[in-house]
Backbone as numpy.savetxt, mean C-alpha at the origin, in Angstrom:
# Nx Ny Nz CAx CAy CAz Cx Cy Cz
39.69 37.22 78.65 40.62 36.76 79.67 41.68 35.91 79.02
42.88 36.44 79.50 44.11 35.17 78.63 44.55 34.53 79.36
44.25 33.34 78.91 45.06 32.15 79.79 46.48 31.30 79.21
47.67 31.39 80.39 48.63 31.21 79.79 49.10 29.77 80.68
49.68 28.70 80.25 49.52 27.39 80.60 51.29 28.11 80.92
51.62 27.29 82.08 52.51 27.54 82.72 53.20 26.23 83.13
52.59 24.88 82.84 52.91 23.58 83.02 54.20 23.47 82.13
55.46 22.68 82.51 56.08 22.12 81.35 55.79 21.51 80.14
56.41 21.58 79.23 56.00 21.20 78.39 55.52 19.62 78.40
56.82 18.50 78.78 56.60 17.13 79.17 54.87 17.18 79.23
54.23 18.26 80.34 52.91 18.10 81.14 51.75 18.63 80.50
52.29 19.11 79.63 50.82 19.96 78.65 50.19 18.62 77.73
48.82 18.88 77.60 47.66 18.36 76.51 48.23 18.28 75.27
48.62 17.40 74.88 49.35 17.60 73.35 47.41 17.83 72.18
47.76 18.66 71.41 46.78 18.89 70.83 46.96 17.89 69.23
45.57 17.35 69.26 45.60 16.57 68.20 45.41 17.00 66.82
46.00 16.01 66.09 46.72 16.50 64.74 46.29 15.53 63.80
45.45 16.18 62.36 45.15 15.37 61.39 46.04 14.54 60.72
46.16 12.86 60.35 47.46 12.63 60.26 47.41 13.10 58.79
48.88 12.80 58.24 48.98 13.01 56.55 48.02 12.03 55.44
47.91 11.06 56.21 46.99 10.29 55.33 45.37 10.35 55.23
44.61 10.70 56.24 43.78 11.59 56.22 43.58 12.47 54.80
44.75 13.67 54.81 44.67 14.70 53.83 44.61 14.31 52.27
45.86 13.15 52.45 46.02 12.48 51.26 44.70 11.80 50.69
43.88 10.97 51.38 42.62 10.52 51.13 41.70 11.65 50.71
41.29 12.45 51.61 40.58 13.98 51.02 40.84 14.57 49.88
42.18 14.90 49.78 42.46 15.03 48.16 42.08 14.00 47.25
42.44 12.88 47.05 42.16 11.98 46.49 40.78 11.65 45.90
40.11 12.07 47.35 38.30 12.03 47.02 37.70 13.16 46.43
38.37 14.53 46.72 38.06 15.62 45.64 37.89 15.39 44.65
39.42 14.93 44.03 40.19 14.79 42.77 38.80 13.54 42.15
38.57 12.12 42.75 37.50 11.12 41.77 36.18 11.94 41.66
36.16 13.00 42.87 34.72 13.38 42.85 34.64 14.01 40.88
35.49 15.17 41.39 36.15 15.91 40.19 35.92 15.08 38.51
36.72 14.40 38.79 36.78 13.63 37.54 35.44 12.68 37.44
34.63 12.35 38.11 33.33 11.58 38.16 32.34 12.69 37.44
32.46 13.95 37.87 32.20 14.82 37.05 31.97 15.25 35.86
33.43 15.67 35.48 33.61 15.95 34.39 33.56 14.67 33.05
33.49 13.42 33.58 33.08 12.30 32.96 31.67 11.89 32.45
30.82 12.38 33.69 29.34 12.38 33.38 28.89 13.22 32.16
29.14 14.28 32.19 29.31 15.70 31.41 29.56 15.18 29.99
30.97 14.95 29.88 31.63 14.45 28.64 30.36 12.89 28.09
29.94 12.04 29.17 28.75 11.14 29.10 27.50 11.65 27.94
27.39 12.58 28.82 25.83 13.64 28.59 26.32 14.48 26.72
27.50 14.80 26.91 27.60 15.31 25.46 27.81 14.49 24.37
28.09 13.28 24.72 28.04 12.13 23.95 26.87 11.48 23.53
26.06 11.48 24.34 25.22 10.90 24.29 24.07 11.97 23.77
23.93 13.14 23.52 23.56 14.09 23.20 24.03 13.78 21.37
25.18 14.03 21.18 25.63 14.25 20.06 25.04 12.75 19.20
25.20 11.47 19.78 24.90 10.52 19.17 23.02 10.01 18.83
22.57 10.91 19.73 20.93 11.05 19.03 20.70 12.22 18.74
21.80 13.06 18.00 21.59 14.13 17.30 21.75 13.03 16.00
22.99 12.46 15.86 22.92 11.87 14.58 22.17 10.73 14.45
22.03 9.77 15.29 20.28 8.78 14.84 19.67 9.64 14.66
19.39 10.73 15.11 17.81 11.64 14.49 18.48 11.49 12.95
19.40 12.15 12.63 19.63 12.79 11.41 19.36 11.33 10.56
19.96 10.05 11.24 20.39 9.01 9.92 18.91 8.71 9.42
17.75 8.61 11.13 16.09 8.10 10.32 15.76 9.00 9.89
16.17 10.45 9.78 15.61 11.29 8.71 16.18 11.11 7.13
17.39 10.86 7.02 17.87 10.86 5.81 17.21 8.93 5.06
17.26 8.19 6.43 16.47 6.71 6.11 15.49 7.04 5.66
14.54 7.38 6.29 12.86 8.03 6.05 12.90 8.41 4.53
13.64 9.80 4.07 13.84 10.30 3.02 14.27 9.06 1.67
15.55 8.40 1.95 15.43 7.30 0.90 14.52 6.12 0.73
13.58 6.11 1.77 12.51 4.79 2.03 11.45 5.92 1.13
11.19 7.26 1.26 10.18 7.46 0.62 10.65 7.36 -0.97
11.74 7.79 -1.51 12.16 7.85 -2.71 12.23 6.41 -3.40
12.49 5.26 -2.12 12.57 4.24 -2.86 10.86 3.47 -3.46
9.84 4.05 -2.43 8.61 3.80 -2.53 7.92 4.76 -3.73
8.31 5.87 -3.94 8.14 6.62 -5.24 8.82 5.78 -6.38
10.18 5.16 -6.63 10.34 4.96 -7.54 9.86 3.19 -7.91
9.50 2.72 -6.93 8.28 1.47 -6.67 7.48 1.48 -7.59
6.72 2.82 -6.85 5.15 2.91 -7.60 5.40 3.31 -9.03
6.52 4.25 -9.29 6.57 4.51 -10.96 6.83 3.49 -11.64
7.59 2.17 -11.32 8.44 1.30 -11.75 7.01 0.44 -12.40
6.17 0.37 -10.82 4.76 -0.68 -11.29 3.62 0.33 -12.21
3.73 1.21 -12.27 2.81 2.87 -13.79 3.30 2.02 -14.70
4.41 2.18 -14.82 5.37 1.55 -16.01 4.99 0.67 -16.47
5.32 -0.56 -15.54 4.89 -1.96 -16.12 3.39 -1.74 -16.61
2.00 -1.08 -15.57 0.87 -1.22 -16.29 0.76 -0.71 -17.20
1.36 0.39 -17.50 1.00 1.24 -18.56 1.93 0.14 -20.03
2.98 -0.14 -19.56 3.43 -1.18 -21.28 2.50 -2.21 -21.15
1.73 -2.87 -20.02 0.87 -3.58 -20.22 -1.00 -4.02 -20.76
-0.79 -2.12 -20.40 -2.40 -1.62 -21.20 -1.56 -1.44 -22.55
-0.56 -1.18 -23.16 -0.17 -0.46 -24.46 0.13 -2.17 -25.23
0.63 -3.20 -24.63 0.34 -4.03 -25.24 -0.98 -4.85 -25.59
-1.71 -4.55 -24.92 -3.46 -4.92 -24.85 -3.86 -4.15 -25.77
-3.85 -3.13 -26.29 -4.05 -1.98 -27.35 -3.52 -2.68 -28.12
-2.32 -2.68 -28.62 -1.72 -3.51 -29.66 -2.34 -4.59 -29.88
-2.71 -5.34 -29.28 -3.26 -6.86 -29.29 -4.64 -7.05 -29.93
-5.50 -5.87 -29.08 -7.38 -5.58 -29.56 -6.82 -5.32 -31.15
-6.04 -3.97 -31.16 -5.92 -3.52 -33.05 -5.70 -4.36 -33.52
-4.56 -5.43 -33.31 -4.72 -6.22 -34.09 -5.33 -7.52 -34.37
-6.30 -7.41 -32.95 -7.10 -9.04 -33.96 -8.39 -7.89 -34.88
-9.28 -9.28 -35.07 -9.86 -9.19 -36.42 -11.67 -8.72 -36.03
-11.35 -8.09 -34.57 -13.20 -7.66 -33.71 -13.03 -6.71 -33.65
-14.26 -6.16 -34.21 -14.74 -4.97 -34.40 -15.30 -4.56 -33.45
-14.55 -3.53 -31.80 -14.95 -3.85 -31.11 -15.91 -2.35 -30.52
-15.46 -1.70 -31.43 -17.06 -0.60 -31.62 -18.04 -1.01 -31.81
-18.37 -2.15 -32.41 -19.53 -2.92 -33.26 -20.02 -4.11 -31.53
-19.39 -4.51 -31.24 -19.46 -5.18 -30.26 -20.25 -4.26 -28.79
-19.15 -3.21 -28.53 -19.63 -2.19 -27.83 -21.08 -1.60 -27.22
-21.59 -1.43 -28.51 -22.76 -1.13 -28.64 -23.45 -1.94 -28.38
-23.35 -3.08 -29.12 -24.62 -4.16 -29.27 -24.83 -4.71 -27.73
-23.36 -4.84 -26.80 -23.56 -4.71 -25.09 -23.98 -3.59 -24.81
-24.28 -2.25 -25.19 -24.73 -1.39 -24.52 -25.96 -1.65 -24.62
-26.50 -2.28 -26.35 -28.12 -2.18 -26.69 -28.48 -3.11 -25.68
-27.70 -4.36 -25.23 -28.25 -5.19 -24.55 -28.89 -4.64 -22.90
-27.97 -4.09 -22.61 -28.00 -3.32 -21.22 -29.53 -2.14 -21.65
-29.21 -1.80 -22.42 -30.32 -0.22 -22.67 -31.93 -0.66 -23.04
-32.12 -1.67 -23.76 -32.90 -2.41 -24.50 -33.60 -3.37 -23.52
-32.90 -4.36 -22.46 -33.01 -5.14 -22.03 -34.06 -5.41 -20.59
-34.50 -3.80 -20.48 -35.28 -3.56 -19.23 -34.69 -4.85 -17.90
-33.69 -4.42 -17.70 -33.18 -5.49 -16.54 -32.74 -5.13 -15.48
-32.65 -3.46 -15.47 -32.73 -2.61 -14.40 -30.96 -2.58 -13.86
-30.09 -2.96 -15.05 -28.69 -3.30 -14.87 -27.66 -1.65 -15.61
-27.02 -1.91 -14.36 -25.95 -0.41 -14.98 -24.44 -1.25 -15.06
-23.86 -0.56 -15.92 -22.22 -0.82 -15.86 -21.67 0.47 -15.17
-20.79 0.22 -14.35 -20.12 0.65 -13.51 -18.74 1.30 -14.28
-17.63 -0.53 -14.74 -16.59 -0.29 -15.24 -16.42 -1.65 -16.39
-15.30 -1.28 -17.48 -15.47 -2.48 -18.23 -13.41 -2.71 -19.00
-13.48 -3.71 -18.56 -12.17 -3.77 -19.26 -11.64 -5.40 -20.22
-11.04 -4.90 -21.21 -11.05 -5.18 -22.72 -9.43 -5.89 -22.85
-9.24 -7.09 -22.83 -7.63 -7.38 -22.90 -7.44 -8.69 -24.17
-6.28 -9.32 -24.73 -6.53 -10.24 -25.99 -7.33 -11.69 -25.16
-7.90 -11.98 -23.86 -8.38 -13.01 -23.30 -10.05 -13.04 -22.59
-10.15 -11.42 -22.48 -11.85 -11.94 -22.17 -11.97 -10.16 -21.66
-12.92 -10.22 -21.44 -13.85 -9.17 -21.42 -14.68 -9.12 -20.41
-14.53 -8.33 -19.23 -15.11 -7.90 -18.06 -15.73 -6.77 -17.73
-17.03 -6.64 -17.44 -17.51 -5.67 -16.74 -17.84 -6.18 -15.40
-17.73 -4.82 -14.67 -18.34 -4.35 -13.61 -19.61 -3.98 -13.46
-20.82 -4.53 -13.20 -22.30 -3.86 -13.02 -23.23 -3.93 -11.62
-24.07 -3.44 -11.68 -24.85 -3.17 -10.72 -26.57 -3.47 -10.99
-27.33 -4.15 -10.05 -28.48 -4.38 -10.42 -29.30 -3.37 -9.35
-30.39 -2.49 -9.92 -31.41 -2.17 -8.94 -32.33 -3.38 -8.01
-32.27 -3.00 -7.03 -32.98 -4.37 -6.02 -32.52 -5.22 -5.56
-33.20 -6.09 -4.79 -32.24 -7.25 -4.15 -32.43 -8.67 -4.80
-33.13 -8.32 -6.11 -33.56 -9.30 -6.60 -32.28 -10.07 -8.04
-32.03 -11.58 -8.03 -31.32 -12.01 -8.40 -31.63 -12.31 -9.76
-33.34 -12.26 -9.60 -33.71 -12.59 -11.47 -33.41 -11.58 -12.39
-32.90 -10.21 -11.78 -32.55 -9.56 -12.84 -31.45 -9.96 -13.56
-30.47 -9.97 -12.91 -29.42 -10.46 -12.82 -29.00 -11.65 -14.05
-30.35 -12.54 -13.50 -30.22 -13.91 -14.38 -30.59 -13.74 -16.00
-31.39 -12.98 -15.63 -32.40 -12.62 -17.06 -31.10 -11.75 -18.30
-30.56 -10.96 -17.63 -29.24 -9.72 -18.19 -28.34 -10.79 -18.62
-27.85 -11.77 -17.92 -26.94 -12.59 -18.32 -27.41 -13.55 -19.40
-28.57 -14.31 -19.16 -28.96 -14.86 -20.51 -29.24 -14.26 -21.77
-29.76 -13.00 -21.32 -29.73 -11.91 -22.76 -28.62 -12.19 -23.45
-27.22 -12.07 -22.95 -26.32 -11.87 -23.16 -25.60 -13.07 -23.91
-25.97 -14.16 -23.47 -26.08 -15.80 -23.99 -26.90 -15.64 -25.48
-28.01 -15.15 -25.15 -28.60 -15.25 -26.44 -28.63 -14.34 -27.59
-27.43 -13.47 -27.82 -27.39 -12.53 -28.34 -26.34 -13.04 -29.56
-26.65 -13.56 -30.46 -25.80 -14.93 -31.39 -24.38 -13.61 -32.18
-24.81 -12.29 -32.27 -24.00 -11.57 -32.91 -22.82 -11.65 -31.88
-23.15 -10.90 -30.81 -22.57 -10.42 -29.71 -21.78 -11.60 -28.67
-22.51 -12.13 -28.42 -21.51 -13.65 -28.26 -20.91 -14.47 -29.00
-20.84 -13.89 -30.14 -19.89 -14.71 -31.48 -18.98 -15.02 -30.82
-18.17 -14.13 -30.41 -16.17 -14.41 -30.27 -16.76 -15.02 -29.20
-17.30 -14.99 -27.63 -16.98 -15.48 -26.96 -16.92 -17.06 -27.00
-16.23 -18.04 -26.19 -16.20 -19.02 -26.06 -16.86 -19.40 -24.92
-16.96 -18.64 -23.64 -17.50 -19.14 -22.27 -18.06 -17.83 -21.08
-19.06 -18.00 -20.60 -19.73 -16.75 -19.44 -19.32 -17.70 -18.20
-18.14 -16.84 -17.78 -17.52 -17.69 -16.54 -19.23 -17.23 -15.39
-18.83 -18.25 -14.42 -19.91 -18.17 -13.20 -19.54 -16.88 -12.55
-19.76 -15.85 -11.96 -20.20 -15.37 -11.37 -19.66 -15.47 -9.84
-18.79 -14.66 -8.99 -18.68 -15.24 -7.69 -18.98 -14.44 -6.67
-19.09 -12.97 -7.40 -19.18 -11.68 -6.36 -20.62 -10.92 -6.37
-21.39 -11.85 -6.79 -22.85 -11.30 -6.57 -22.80 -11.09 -5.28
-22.85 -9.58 -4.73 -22.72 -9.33 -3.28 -24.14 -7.91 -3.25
-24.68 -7.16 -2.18 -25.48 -6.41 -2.14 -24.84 -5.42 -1.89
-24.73 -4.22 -2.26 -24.07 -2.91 -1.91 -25.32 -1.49 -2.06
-25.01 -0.46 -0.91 -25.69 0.53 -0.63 -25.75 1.81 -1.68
-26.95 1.79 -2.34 -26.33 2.95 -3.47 -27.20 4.32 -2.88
-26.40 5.44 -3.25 -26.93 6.72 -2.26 -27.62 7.23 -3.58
-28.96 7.55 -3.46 -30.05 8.25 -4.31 -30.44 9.86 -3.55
-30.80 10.76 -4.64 -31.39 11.66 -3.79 -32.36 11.22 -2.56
-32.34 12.24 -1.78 -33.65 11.79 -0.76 -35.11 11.64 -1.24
-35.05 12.66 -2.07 -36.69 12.68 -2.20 -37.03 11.67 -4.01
-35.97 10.97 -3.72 -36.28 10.08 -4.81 -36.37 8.56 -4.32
-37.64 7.90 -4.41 -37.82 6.48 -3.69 -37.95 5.65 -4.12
-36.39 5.49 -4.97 -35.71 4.49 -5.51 -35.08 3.28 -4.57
-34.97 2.40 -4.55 -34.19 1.72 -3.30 -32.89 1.63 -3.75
-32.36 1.51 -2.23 -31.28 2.39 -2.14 -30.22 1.01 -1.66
-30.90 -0.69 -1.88 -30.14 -1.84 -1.58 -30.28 -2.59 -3.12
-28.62 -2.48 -3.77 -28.62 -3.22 -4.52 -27.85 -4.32 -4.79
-27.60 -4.70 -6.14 -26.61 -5.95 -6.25 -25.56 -5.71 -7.26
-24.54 -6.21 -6.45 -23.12 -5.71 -7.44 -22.80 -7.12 -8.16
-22.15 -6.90 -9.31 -21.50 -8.11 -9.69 -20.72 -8.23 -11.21
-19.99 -8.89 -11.16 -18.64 -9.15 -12.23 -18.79 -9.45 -13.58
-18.99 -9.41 -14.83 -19.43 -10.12 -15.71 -18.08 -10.48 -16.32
-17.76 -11.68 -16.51 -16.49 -12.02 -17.50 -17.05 -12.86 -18.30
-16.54 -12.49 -19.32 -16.77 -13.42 -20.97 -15.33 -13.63 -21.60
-15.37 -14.77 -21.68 -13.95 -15.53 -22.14 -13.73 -15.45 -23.49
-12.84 -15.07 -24.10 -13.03 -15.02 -25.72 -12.81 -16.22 -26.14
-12.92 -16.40 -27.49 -12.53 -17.70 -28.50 -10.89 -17.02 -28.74
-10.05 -18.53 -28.39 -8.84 -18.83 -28.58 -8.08 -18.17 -30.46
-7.42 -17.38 -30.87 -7.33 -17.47 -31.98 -6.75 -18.45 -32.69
-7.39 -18.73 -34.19 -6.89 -19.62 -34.63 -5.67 -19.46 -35.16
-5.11 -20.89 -35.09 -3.20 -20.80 -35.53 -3.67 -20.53 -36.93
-2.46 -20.68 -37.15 -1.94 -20.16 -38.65 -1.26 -21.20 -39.50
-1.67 -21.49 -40.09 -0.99 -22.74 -40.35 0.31 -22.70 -41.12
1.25 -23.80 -40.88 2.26 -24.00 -40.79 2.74 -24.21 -42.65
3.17 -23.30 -43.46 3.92 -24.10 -44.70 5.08 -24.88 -45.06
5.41 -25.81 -45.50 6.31 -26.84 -45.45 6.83 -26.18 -46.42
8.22 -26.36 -46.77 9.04 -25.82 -48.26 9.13 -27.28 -48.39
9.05 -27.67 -49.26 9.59 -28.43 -50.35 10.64 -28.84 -51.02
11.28 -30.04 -50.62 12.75 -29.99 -50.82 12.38 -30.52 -52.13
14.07 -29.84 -53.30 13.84 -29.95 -54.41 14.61 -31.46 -54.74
């Protein structure tokens, strides 16, 4: 059905109208939406790209922290190793025969029924340490091995002093099973202090 308004104009419904500022605002809010957008985005690729490269820098960090810890540990080889090579130098050249010595601590240990093992033993120009081990929990072995060692007038020549002792401790030693040995023993340190070498004495020249 068509309906045709026949009123004057003066008398007609004026139909309402979005004003211009309205539109202008709408655009406007597109347009920040828009750009709020494409800002986040550009955000996100930034922020993307910049823990692409922290990954990369603690990998390449990581990499020189390990190289610097490799060349650490070679640096301290080094030092021990010129420091065992001067200890070599030092044994050759004093005046102990220390093959001769060697032994006569092994005869002591082998000979000595004291139920004592050496473990480890190390040899420098100031004293002389082993590492040993006693079967049992018993301390008189212990005591008995060490006075051997006191009373052995060849073999304690050079030394000057049998430091005390601080790490007499008990440690678990693993034996076969069907061997019923006990299996709680005693660990402990032996250091022997050498004799100081003697100076050399001093010659005066002689003024003429």
């Amino acid at each position: 059905m068509i309906q045709i308004n026949l009123l004057p104009p003066e008398h007609r419904k004026r139909q309402k109208q979005t004003p211009i500022g309205v539109f202008i605002l709408i655009i406007l809010g597109t347009i920040f939406v828009v750009i709020m957008i494409f800002g986040y985005f550009l955000l996100e690729q930034e922020i993307a790209n910049k823990n692409s490269k922290l990954k990369n820098a603690k990998e390449e960090n990581a990499i020189l922290n390990s190289n610097l810890k490799e060349i650490q540990k070679l640096e301290e080889e080094i030092q021990k190793a010129k420091k065992r090579q001067k200890t070599i130098i030092s044994i050759a050249k004093s005046k102990i025969f220390w093959s001769t010595k060697l032994y006569e601590f092994a005869s002591i240990i082998r000979e000595g029924n004291h139920n004592v093992w050496l473990e480890s033993l190390e040899v420098d120009e100031k004293k002389f340490k082993a590492k040993c081990w006693s079967k049992g929990l018993s301390e008189a072995n212990v005591a008995r091995f060490r006075r051997d060692i006191l009373n052995h007038r060849s073999f304690f020549s050079i030394f000057e002093k049998m430091e005390d002792y601080k790490d007499l401790k008990p440690k678990e030693i693993q034996y076969d099973p069907a061997d019923e040995e006990e299996k709680e023993n005693l660990t402990f340190t032996l250091v022997l202090k050498l004799k100081p070498k003697p100076k050399t004495p001093q010659t005066t020249k002689k003024k003429k």
